[in-house]
Coordinates of C-alpha atoms in Angstrom, one line a residue:
M1 CA -106.0 31.2 -53.2
K2 CA -103.3 29.2 -54.7
S3 CA -100.8 32.0 -54.2
I4 CA -101.6 32.2 -50.3
T5 CA -101.2 28.5 -50.0
Y6 CA -97.5 28.7 -51.6
I7 CA -96.7 31.6 -49.7
L8 CA -97.6 29.7 -46.4
V9 CA -95.6 26.4 -47.6
L10 CA -92.8 28.5 -48.5
C11 CA -92.7 29.9 -45.2
F12 CA -93.2 27.1 -43.3
S13 CA -90.0 25.2 -45.2
I14 CA -87.7 28.1 -44.7
Q15 CA -88.7 28.1 -40.9
L16 CA -87.8 24.2 -40.9
N17 CA -84.4 24.8 -42.7
A18 CA -83.6 27.3 -40.5
Q19 CA -84.2 25.4 -37.1
A20 CA -82.1 22.3 -39.1
F21 CA -79.2 24.7 -39.5
L22 CA -79.2 26.2 -35.9
K23 CA -79.2 22.5 -34.8
S24 CA -76.3 21.7 -36.9
K25 CA -74.3 24.5 -35.8
K26 CA -74.9 23.8 -32.2
D27 CA -73.7 19.8 -32.6
N28 CA -70.5 21.4 -34.7
L29 CA -69.7 23.8 -31.8
E30 CA -70.2 20.6 -29.1
T31 CA -67.9 18.6 -30.9
S32 CA -65.2 21.1 -31.5
F33 CA -65.5 22.0 -27.8
Q34 CA -65.0 18.7 -26.8
E35 CA -62.2 18.2 -29.2
D36 CA -60.5 21.1 -27.7
I37 CA -60.8 19.5 -24.4
K38 CA -59.2 16.3 -25.4
K39 CA -56.5 18.2 -27.1
K40 CA -55.5 20.3 -24.1
L41 CA -55.9 17.2 -21.9
F42 CA -53.7 15.1 -24.2
D43 CA -51.4 18.2 -24.2
D44 CA -51.1 18.1 -20.4
Y45 CA -50.5 14.5 -20.0
F46 CA -47.9 14.6 -22.7
F47 CA -46.0 17.7 -21.3
S48 CA -46.4 15.9 -17.7
A49 CA -44.9 12.7 -19.1
I50 CA -42.1 14.5 -20.6
K51 CA -41.2 16.4 -17.8
A52 CA -41.4 13.3 -15.3
K53 CA -39.2 11.6 -17.9
S54 CA -36.4 14.2 -17.9
L55 CA -36.3 13.9 -13.8
E56 CA -36.2 10.0 -14.5
N57 CA -39.4 9.6 -12.7
F58 CA -40.4 6.8 -15.1
E59 CA -43.3 5.2 -13.6
E60 CA -45.1 8.7 -13.4
A61 CA -43.9 9.3 -17.1
V62 CA -45.5 5.8 -18.2
N63 CA -48.7 6.5 -16.4
S64 CA -48.9 9.9 -18.0
F65 CA -48.0 8.5 -21.7
Q66 CA -50.7 5.9 -21.1
R67 CA -53.5 8.4 -20.6
C68 CA -52.4 10.1 -23.5
I69 CA -53.1 6.9 -25.4
E70 CA -56.4 6.7 -23.9
I71 CA -57.1 10.2 -25.1
D72 CA -55.8 9.2 -28.6
D73 CA -53.8 5.9 -29.6
R74 CA -53.0 7.6 -33.2
Q75 CA -50.3 9.8 -32.1
A76 CA -47.2 7.9 -32.7
V77 CA -44.9 10.2 -30.7
V78 CA -46.3 8.5 -27.4
F79 CA -45.2 5.1 -28.6
Y80 CA -41.6 6.3 -29.4
E81 CA -41.5 8.2 -25.9
L82 CA -42.4 4.8 -24.1
A83 CA -40.2 2.7 -26.3
K84 CA -37.3 5.3 -25.5
I85 CA -38.4 4.6 -21.4
Y86 CA -38.7 0.8 -21.9
Q87 CA -35.4 0.9 -23.7
Y88 CA -33.6 2.7 -20.8
Q89 CA -35.3 0.4 -18.2
K90 CA -33.6 -2.7 -20.4
Q91 CA -37.6 -3.7 -21.0
I92 CA -36.6 -4.7 -24.5
F93 CA -39.6 -6.9 -25.3
M94 CA -42.0 -4.1 -24.4
S95 CA -39.8 -1.7 -26.2
I96 CA -40.1 -3.4 -29.5
N97 CA -43.8 -3.5 -28.8
S98 CA -44.2 0.0 -28.6
I99 CA -41.9 1.1 -31.5
E100 CA -43.7 -1.1 -33.5
K101 CA -47.0 0.6 -33.0
A102 CA -45.3 4.1 -33.5
I103 CA -43.9 2.7 -36.8
S104 CA -47.3 1.4 -37.9
I105 CA -48.6 4.9 -37.6
E106 CA -45.6 6.8 -39.4
P107 CA -43.7 4.1 -41.2
R108 CA -41.5 6.3 -42.9
N109 CA -39.9 8.1 -39.7
Y110 CA -36.5 8.2 -39.6
W111 CA -36.1 8.3 -35.9
F112 CA -38.7 5.5 -35.0
R113 CA -36.8 3.0 -37.4
M114 CA -33.6 3.9 -35.9
L115 CA -34.4 2.9 -32.6
Y116 CA -36.2 -0.1 -33.9
A117 CA -33.2 -1.0 -35.6
E118 CA -31.1 -0.5 -32.4
L119 CA -33.3 -2.5 -30.2
L120 CA -33.3 -5.3 -32.8
F121 CA -29.6 -5.3 -32.7
M122 CA -29.9 -5.3 -28.7
Q123 CA -31.7 -8.6 -29.4
N124 CA -28.9 -9.9 -31.6
D125 CA -31.8 -10.3 -34.3
Y126 CA -29.0 -8.7 -36.5
L127 CA -30.5 -9.7 -39.8
K128 CA -33.8 -7.9 -39.1
S129 CA -32.0 -4.9 -37.8
A130 CA -30.1 -4.8 -41.0
E131 CA -33.6 -4.7 -42.8
Q132 CA -34.5 -1.6 -40.8
Y133 CA -31.0 0.1 -41.8
K134 CA -31.9 -0.6 -45.3
L135 CA -35.1 0.8 -44.9
L136 CA -33.4 3.9 -43.2
I137 CA -31.1 4.4 -45.9
E138 CA -34.0 4.5 -48.8
I139 CA -35.4 7.1 -46.5
D140 CA -32.3 9.1 -46.1
P141 CA -30.0 7.8 -49.0
K142 CA -27.2 10.6 -48.0
D143 CA -26.6 9.5 -44.4
Q144 CA -23.2 7.6 -44.9
Q145 CA -23.3 6.5 -41.3
L146 CA -26.1 4.2 -42.0
Y147 CA -24.1 2.5 -44.4
F148 CA -21.3 2.1 -41.5
M149 CA -24.3 0.9 -39.4
L150 CA -25.7 -1.6 -41.9
A151 CA -22.5 -3.1 -42.4
E152 CA -21.5 -3.4 -38.6
T153 CA -25.1 -5.2 -38.3
Y154 CA -23.9 -7.4 -41.2
V155 CA -20.5 -8.2 -39.6
Y156 CA -22.2 -9.2 -36.3
A157 CA -24.1 -11.6 -38.5
N158 CA -21.2 -13.2 -39.4
K159 CA -22.3 -12.0 -43.4
I160 CA -18.8 -10.7 -43.9
K161 CA -19.3 -10.4 -47.7
K162 CA -22.6 -8.4 -47.5
A163 CA -21.0 -5.9 -45.4
I164 CA -18.5 -5.4 -47.9
A165 CA -21.0 -5.1 -50.6
V166 CA -22.5 -2.2 -48.6
Y167 CA -19.2 -0.5 -48.2
D168 CA -18.7 -1.0 -52.1
K169 CA -22.2 0.7 -52.8
L170 CA -20.9 3.7 -50.6
Q171 CA -17.8 3.6 -52.1
D172 CA -19.5 4.1 -55.7
K173 CA -21.4 7.0 -54.3
I174 CA -18.5 8.9 -52.5
G175 CA -15.4 7.4 -54.1
V176 CA -12.3 6.4 -52.4
D177 CA -12.5 7.1 -48.8
K178 CA -10.1 6.0 -46.1
L179 CA -12.3 5.0 -43.5
L180 CA -14.1 2.6 -45.9
S181 CA -11.1 1.3 -47.4
M182 CA -9.8 0.5 -43.9
Q183 CA -12.9 -1.3 -43.0
K184 CA -13.0 -3.3 -46.0
H185 CA -9.0 -4.2 -45.6
S186 CA -10.1 -5.4 -42.3
L187 CA -13.1 -7.6 -43.4
Y188 CA -11.1 -9.0 -46.1
R189 CA -8.6 -10.0 -43.6
Q190 CA -11.4 -11.6 -41.6
L191 CA -12.0 -13.8 -44.6
K192 CA -8.5 -14.4 -45.3
D193 CA -8.8 -12.9 -48.2
I194 CA -5.0 -11.1 -48.3
G195 CA -5.0 -10.6 -52.0
S196 CA -8.5 -8.3 -51.9
A197 CA -7.2 -6.8 -48.6
L198 CA -3.7 -5.8 -50.4
N199 CA -5.6 -4.4 -53.3
E200 CA -7.8 -2.2 -51.3
L201 CA -4.7 -0.6 -49.3
E202 CA -3.0 -0.3 -52.6
L203 CA -6.4 1.2 -54.3
L204 CA -6.1 3.8 -51.3
I205 CA -2.5 4.6 -51.4
R206 CA -2.8 5.3 -55.2
E207 CA -5.4 8.1 -54.2
F208 CA -3.4 9.1 -51.1
P209 CA 0.0 8.7 -51.9
E210 CA 1.3 10.0 -48.9
D211 CA -0.9 8.3 -46.3
I212 CA 1.6 7.1 -43.6
E213 CA -1.0 4.9 -41.7
A214 CA -2.2 3.3 -44.6
M215 CA 1.4 2.7 -46.1
E216 CA 2.5 1.3 -42.6
I217 CA -0.5 -1.0 -42.4
L218 CA -0.1 -2.0 -46.2
S219 CA 3.8 -2.9 -45.6
E220 CA 2.6 -5.1 -42.3
L221 CA 0.3 -6.9 -44.7
Y222 CA 3.3 -7.4 -47.2
L223 CA 4.9 -8.9 -44.5
L224 CA 2.4 -11.4 -43.6
N225 CA 2.2 -12.4 -47.3
N226 CA 5.9 -12.8 -47.6
E227 CA 6.4 -10.2 -49.9
Q228 CA 9.4 -8.6 -47.9
E229 CA 10.8 -6.5 -50.8
K230 CA 7.5 -4.7 -51.3
A231 CA 7.4 -4.2 -47.6
F232 CA 10.8 -2.8 -47.5
E233 CA 10.0 -0.3 -50.3
L234 CA 7.4 0.7 -48.4
F235 CA 9.5 1.4 -45.5
K236 CA 12.1 3.4 -47.1
K237 CA 9.5 5.7 -48.4
I238 CA 7.9 5.8 -45.2
S239 CA 11.1 6.9 -43.6
L240 CA 11.6 9.7 -46.0
L241 CA 8.2 11.1 -45.5
D242 CA 8.1 10.6 -41.7
P243 CA 11.9 10.9 -40.4
Q244 CA 10.9 11.1 -36.9
N245 CA 8.9 7.5 -37.1
G246 CA 10.8 5.7 -34.8
R247 CA 8.9 2.7 -35.2
I248 CA 9.7 2.7 -39.0
H249 CA 13.3 3.4 -38.2
L250 CA 13.1 0.3 -36.0
T251 CA 11.4 -1.9 -38.5
L252 CA 14.1 -0.8 -41.2
A253 CA 17.0 -1.9 -38.3
D254 CA 15.2 -5.2 -37.9
Y255 CA 15.2 -5.6 -41.7
Y256 CA 18.8 -4.8 -42.2
R257 CA 19.7 -6.9 -39.4
Q258 CA 18.3 -9.7 -41.0
T259 CA 19.7 -9.1 -44.5
E260 CA 22.9 -9.0 -42.6
D261 CA 23.5 -5.3 -43.8
N262 CA 24.7 -4.7 -39.8
D263 CA 25.7 -0.8 -40.5
M264 CA 22.5 0.3 -42.3
S265 CA 20.9 -1.7 -39.1
Y266 CA 22.6 0.0 -36.8
R267 CA 22.2 3.7 -38.4
H268 CA 18.4 3.2 -38.4
L269 CA 18.5 1.9 -34.9
K270 CA 20.3 4.8 -33.8
L271 CA 18.0 7.2 -35.8
A272 CA 14.9 5.5 -33.7
F273 CA 16.7 5.9 -30.4
K274 CA 17.1 10.0 -31.4
T275 CA 13.2 10.4 -32.0
L276 CA 10.7 11.0 -29.3
D277 CA 7.9 9.0 -31.4
L278 CA 9.3 5.8 -30.2
D279 CA 8.3 5.1 -26.8
I280 CA 10.9 5.1 -24.2
D281 CA 10.0 1.3 -22.9
T282 CA 10.6 -0.2 -26.5
K283 CA 13.9 1.6 -26.5
I284 CA 14.9 0.7 -23.1
S285 CA 13.9 -3.2 -24.0
V286 CA 16.0 -3.2 -27.1
L287 CA 19.0 -1.7 -25.0
I288 CA 18.7 -4.4 -22.4
S289 CA 19.0 -7.1 -25.5
Y290 CA 22.4 -5.8 -25.4
Y291 CA 23.1 -7.2 -22.2
R292 CA 24.1 -10.7 -24.0
L293 CA 25.3 -9.3 -26.9
I294 CA 28.2 -7.2 -25.1
G295 CA 30.5 -10.1 -24.4
I296 CA 30.7 -11.1 -28.1
N297 CA 32.6 -8.1 -29.2
N298 CA 34.0 -4.8 -28.7
E299 CA 31.6 -3.4 -31.3
M300 CA 28.5 -4.5 -29.7
A301 CA 29.8 -2.7 -26.3
S302 CA 30.3 0.5 -28.0
Q303 CA 27.0 0.5 -29.7
A304 CA 25.3 -0.3 -26.3
Y305 CA 27.3 2.7 -24.8
E306 CA 26.2 4.9 -27.6
L307 CA 22.8 3.9 -27.4
A308 CA 22.6 4.4 -23.8
N309 CA 24.0 8.0 -24.1
I310 CA 21.6 8.9 -26.7
L311 CA 18.9 8.2 -24.2
L312 CA 20.9 9.8 -21.4
K313 CA 20.7 13.1 -23.5
L314 CA 17.2 12.6 -24.5
Y315 CA 15.8 11.7 -21.0
P316 CA 18.4 12.9 -18.6
E317 CA 15.9 12.8 -15.7
E318 CA 14.7 9.3 -16.2
I319 CA 16.0 7.1 -13.7
S320 CA 14.8 4.0 -15.8
V321 CA 17.5 4.7 -18.5
R322 CA 20.2 5.4 -16.0
A323 CA 19.6 2.1 -14.4
V324 CA 20.0 0.5 -18.0
Y325 CA 23.4 2.2 -18.7
A326 CA 24.5 1.3 -15.3
D327 CA 23.6 -2.1 -15.7
I328 CA 25.6 -2.2 -18.9
L329 CA 28.4 -1.0 -17.6
Y330 CA 28.3 -3.9 -15.0
T331 CA 27.8 -6.3 -17.6
N332 CA 30.9 -5.2 -19.3
N333 CA 33.1 -5.1 -16.1
D334 CA 33.3 -1.4 -16.1
I335 CA 32.2 -2.1 -12.0
D336 CA 33.7 1.5 -10.8
E337 CA 31.6 3.4 -13.2
A338 CA 28.4 1.5 -13.0
K339 CA 28.9 2.0 -9.1
K340 CA 28.9 5.7 -9.7
Q341 CA 25.8 5.4 -11.8
Y342 CA 23.9 3.2 -9.3
L343 CA 24.8 5.9 -6.4
K344 CA 23.3 8.7 -8.8
I345 CA 20.3 6.7 -8.9
L346 CA 20.1 6.5 -5.5
E347 CA 20.8 10.1 -4.9
K348 CA 17.4 10.8 -6.7
D349 CA 15.2 8.0 -5.6
K350 CA 16.1 5.5 -2.7
S351 CA 12.8 3.7 -3.5
K352 CA 14.6 1.1 -6.0
S353 CA 15.7 -1.9 -4.1
E354 CA 17.1 -3.3 -7.2
V355 CA 19.5 -0.6 -7.4
W356 CA 20.4 -1.4 -3.8
S357 CA 21.1 -4.9 -4.6
Q358 CA 23.6 -4.2 -7.6
I359 CA 25.5 -1.6 -5.1
M360 CA 25.7 -4.3 -2.7
F361 CA 26.9 -6.7 -4.8
I362 CA 29.5 -5.0 -6.4
Q363 CA 30.8 -4.0 -2.8
A364 CA 30.8 -7.7 -1.8
K365 CA 32.6 -8.7 -5.0
R366 CA 35.1 -5.8 -4.4
G367 CA 35.7 -6.8 -0.7
E368 CA 34.5 -3.1 0.5
F369 CA 32.8 -5.0 3.4
K370 CA 32.8 -1.7 5.7
D371 CA 30.9 0.3 2.6
L372 CA 28.7 -3.1 2.5
K373 CA 27.8 -3.1 5.9
E374 CA 26.9 0.6 6.1
T375 CA 25.0 0.3 2.7
S376 CA 22.8 -2.8 3.8
L377 CA 21.8 -0.8 6.8
Q378 CA 21.0 2.0 4.9
A379 CA 18.8 0.1 2.3
L380 CA 17.1 -2.0 5.4
E381 CA 15.8 1.7 6.6
Y382 CA 13.8 1.5 3.5
F383 CA 13.3 -2.2 2.9
S384 CA 12.9 -3.8 6.4
L385 CA 11.7 -7.0 5.3
N386 CA 14.1 -7.7 2.2
P387 CA 15.9 -11.0 3.2
L388 CA 18.9 -10.0 0.7
F389 CA 19.6 -7.0 2.4
Y390 CA 20.1 -8.8 5.7
Y391 CA 22.2 -11.7 4.1
F392 CA 24.4 -8.8 2.6
N393 CA 24.7 -7.4 6.2
G394 CA 25.4 -10.5 7.8
I395 CA 28.2 -11.3 5.2
A396 CA 29.8 -7.9 5.5
N397 CA 29.9 -8.7 9.5
I398 CA 31.4 -12.1 9.0
R399 CA 34.3 -10.6 7.0
L400 CA 34.5 -8.0 10.0
E401 CA 34.7 -10.7 12.3
N402 CA 31.4 -9.3 13.9
Y403 CA 30.1 -13.0 14.2
D404 CA 27.2 -12.3 16.8
K405 CA 26.0 -9.5 14.4
A406 CA 26.5 -11.6 11.3
I407 CA 24.3 -14.3 13.0
L408 CA 21.1 -11.7 14.0
S409 CA 21.2 -10.4 10.5
L410 CA 21.4 -13.9 9.0
K411 CA 18.6 -15.3 11.1
N412 CA 16.5 -12.3 10.3
S413 CA 17.2 -13.0 6.6
L414 CA 15.9 -16.3 7.1
D415 CA 12.5 -15.0 8.7
F416 CA 11.6 -13.2 5.6
I417 CA 12.6 -15.6 2.7
I418 CA 9.7 -16.7 0.6
N419 CA 10.1 -18.9 -2.4
N420 CA 14.0 -18.2 -2.6
D421 CA 15.6 -21.5 -2.4
N422 CA 19.0 -20.1 -3.6
L423 CA 19.0 -17.4 -1.0
L424 CA 18.0 -20.0 1.8
I425 CA 20.8 -22.2 0.8
E426 CA 23.4 -19.2 1.1
V427 CA 21.9 -17.8 4.4
N428 CA 22.2 -21.5 6.0
L429 CA 25.7 -22.1 4.6
S430 CA 26.8 -19.0 6.0
L431 CA 25.2 -19.6 9.4
A432 CA 26.9 -23.4 9.2
D433 CA 30.2 -21.9 8.8
L434 CA 29.7 -19.1 11.7
Y435 CA 28.9 -21.5 14.0
H436 CA 31.6 -23.5 13.1
K437 CA 33.9 -20.7 13.8
K438 CA 32.2 -20.0 17.3
E439 CA 32.4 -24.1 17.6
Q440 CA 29.0 -24.8 18.0
H441 CA 29.0 -27.7 16.2
E442 CA 25.4 -28.9 16.7
L443 CA 23.9 -25.8 15.2
S444 CA 26.7 -25.7 12.3
D445 CA 25.8 -29.3 11.7
E446 CA 21.8 -28.3 11.7
H447 CA 22.6 -25.5 9.0
F448 CA 24.5 -27.8 6.8
E449 CA 21.8 -30.5 7.0
K450 CA 19.1 -27.7 5.9
V451 CA 21.2 -26.9 2.9
L452 CA 21.6 -30.9 1.8
F453 CA 17.9 -31.1 2.2
L454 CA 17.4 -28.3 -0.2
D455 CA 20.1 -29.3 -2.7
P456 CA 21.6 -32.9 -1.7
E457 CA 24.3 -32.3 -4.7
N458 CA 25.8 -29.2 -3.4
T459 CA 29.5 -29.8 -3.5
I460 CA 30.5 -26.8 -1.2
V461 CA 28.3 -28.0 1.5
L462 CA 29.2 -31.9 0.9
N463 CA 33.1 -30.6 1.1
N464 CA 32.8 -28.3 4.0
Y465 CA 30.7 -30.5 5.9
A466 CA 32.8 -33.5 5.6
Y467 CA 36.1 -31.6 6.2
Y468 CA 34.7 -30.0 9.6
L469 CA 33.6 -33.3 10.5
S470 CA 36.9 -34.4 9.9
L471 CA 38.8 -32.1 11.8
R472 CA 36.3 -32.9 14.8
K473 CA 36.7 -36.8 14.1
S474 CA 33.2 -37.0 14.4
N475 CA 30.8 -39.1 12.4
L476 CA 34.1 -40.3 9.9
E477 CA 31.7 -42.5 7.9
K478 CA 29.4 -40.0 7.1
A479 CA 32.1 -37.4 6.3
K480 CA 33.8 -40.0 4.0
S481 CA 30.3 -40.5 2.3
M482 CA 29.7 -36.7 1.5
S483 CA 33.5 -36.2 0.3
Y484 CA 33.2 -39.1 -1.9
K485 CA 30.0 -38.0 -3.5
C486 CA 31.5 -34.5 -3.7
N487 CA 34.3 -35.9 -5.6
E488 CA 31.9 -38.0 -7.9
L489 CA 30.0 -34.9 -8.8
E490 CA 33.3 -32.8 -9.2
S491 CA 36.5 -34.7 -10.2
D492 CA 39.6 -33.3 -10.7
N493 CA 39.0 -30.6 -7.7
S494 CA 42.3 -30.3 -5.9
T495 CA 40.3 -29.1 -2.5
Y496 CA 37.7 -32.1 -2.7
Q497 CA 40.2 -34.6 -3.3
D498 CA 42.5 -33.4 0.0
T499 CA 39.1 -33.3 2.1
Y500 CA 38.4 -37.0 0.8
A501 CA 42.1 -37.6 1.9
W502 CA 42.2 -35.9 5.1
V503 CA 38.8 -37.9 5.9
L504 CA 40.9 -41.5 5.5
Y505 CA 43.9 -39.6 7.1
Q506 CA 41.4 -39.6 10.4
Q507 CA 40.5 -42.9 9.8
E508 CA 44.1 -44.2 9.7
D509 CA 43.9 -44.9 6.2
Y510 CA 47.2 -43.4 5.2
K511 CA 47.8 -45.6 2.2
N512 CA 44.7 -44.5 0.5
A513 CA 44.8 -40.7 1.9
K514 CA 48.6 -40.9 0.3
I515 CA 47.0 -41.7 -3.2
W516 CA 44.4 -39.1 -2.8
L517 CA 46.7 -36.4 -1.8
E518 CA 48.9 -37.2 -4.8
K519 CA 45.8 -36.8 -6.9
A520 CA 45.1 -33.4 -5.3
I521 CA 48.9 -32.2 -6.0
S522 CA 48.6 -33.3 -9.5
N523 CA 45.4 -31.1 -9.9
G524 CA 46.7 -28.2 -8.9
G525 CA 47.2 -28.5 -5.3
D526 CA 50.8 -28.2 -5.3
S527 CA 50.2 -24.7 -4.8
S528 CA 48.2 -24.9 -1.7
A529 CA 50.5 -25.1 1.3
V530 CA 47.4 -27.0 3.5
I531 CA 47.7 -29.7 0.4
I532 CA 51.2 -30.0 0.9
E533 CA 51.5 -30.0 4.4
H534 CA 48.7 -32.7 4.5
Y535 CA 50.9 -35.0 2.2
G536 CA 53.7 -34.6 4.5
D537 CA 51.7 -35.5 7.4
V538 CA 50.5 -38.9 5.7
L539 CA 54.2 -39.3 4.5
Y540 CA 54.8 -39.0 8.5
K541 CA 52.5 -41.6 9.1
L542 CA 53.8 -44.0 6.5
G543 CA 57.0 -43.6 8.0
N544 CA 58.9 -41.6 5.1
L545 CA 60.0 -39.0 8.0
Q546 CA 62.6 -37.5 5.5
E547 CA 60.3 -37.0 2.4
A548 CA 57.6 -36.0 5.0
R549 CA 59.8 -32.7 6.4
K550 CA 60.6 -32.1 2.8
Q551 CA 57.1 -31.4 2.2
W552 CA 56.6 -29.5 5.3
I553 CA 59.6 -27.0 4.2
R554 CA 58.2 -26.9 0.6
A555 CA 54.8 -26.0 2.2
L556 CA 56.4 -23.1 4.1
D557 CA 57.9 -21.9 0.8
V558 CA 54.6 -21.9 -0.8
G559 CA 52.7 -19.8 2.1
S560 CA 51.0 -20.6 5.4
G561 CA 49.4 -23.8 6.4
G562 CA 48.5 -25.2 9.9
E563 CA 49.4 -23.6 13.3
F564 CA 52.3 -26.4 13.9
L565 CA 53.7 -26.3 10.3
Y566 CA 56.7 -24.1 11.4
K567 CA 57.7 -26.6 14.2
K568 CA 56.7 -29.8 11.7
A569 CA 59.3 -28.3 9.2
T570 CA 62.1 -27.1 11.6
E571 CA 62.2 -30.0 13.8
G572 CA 61.2 -33.1 11.4
I573 CA 58.3 -34.0 13.9
L574 CA 54.6 -34.5 13.3
Y575 CA 52.5 -32.2 15.6
E576 CA 48.7 -32.3 15.6

């Protein structure tokens, strides 16, 4: 009976265990199924978010990432991707919040920490950013770039010494490195620790004795530290290692010039000019500096010519080189050759107004007024608003006695003058003289007045204006005042003294007129037929007829005077 009971209990127990096992299996299957569904749903949202992000549909991407978080908030990559989106949108606070959540899940993830460091840097929270870079170095101590990032962050935080310490730590790991040494040297200079900056570069050059860039920087630092001899030795070494280094030759030229070794200075200057390493603008700038030296002695002129010819051979098509060469010729009074060079430039390029100007200055200076007229007309085809070119055309027409054309050109010049009082004075003065020739005295006086408004002490205007008034016997007191002022401004000028004497003559003050004419004669007026003739006129008015005739005859011997001079000399009678 007991056996039957035991068997029945055993069977019942087995049945119960079987039922429990089946239920557990069913629950596990349901849980696994649900997890699979969640995972698939998570993956779908995640990949949808990534796709939307790649298409820059950030709103959709953020929504999909948020759905991912709702499904599983322990996936750090979702927070990382959100942080990158927020960073791109410049929502830095939200980006930092997201990346901090990612880091809380995966504290030693390299990329999470890197983004966090960048975000803190963007927020100017440099010291916290530096802490992240330090953690990154712990994660990946072989990544040299992290040391540079950490040092840079300390620099922004104005912790220069900490930045140097970071570079020192890296240098202990990898040895002397050029980039490291350059960075440290730069930081020491920020600290005004020139000694340490020098030590850093000297260490670098001991390791890399032929590094020209390092030597150049060290030599400049020696100069800054008043160690000229050390700098000079480095310059010489560089010139041997790199003979085509034009900048070093130029520096050596300057050094030798300061030490008054002019031969060595010029030798290195020529070497600098012969290299293509030194830019053309620097060479031209040096050559231009010779303008003021050419007049000192023939050697300076010879050097200028030689250097210019070096550049002409090196840059045969460069217009700026030929222009400087032409300017040197002009400065050295080699006018014919200068003109040839300017004309060569215009054959290639007619757009250089300065070159046109120089040619016209030469033509005016040499009295080539027909050529000046043609050149100015050609230039005005390219520069129709240039007042100087109208002025030159006006001057040419004056000398060619085309007065109406001259007036038209000069008036055109006035229309285009802006902020150039000197040219304004010259144009008005020319118009004043022109209108005087044409006996349009009101217009003549008007332009003289314009000049005096701009330049009240212009002696040429004071003299000419006064003289013209005296010839017309008009406004003689004004003429006297202007002429006297002119003589005060420039004494011992025979022309100006003659003008004042003639104003007095017209006022019938013959006694004082005689005194001023004698002054004029003693100051060189004895070579002027006009002044001597005036002196004879005054003597005649004073009753000294015999001496007056002597002066008129003397004036005839000197040259041509007034239209009645011959009659006065032959007849001994004053004609006016």
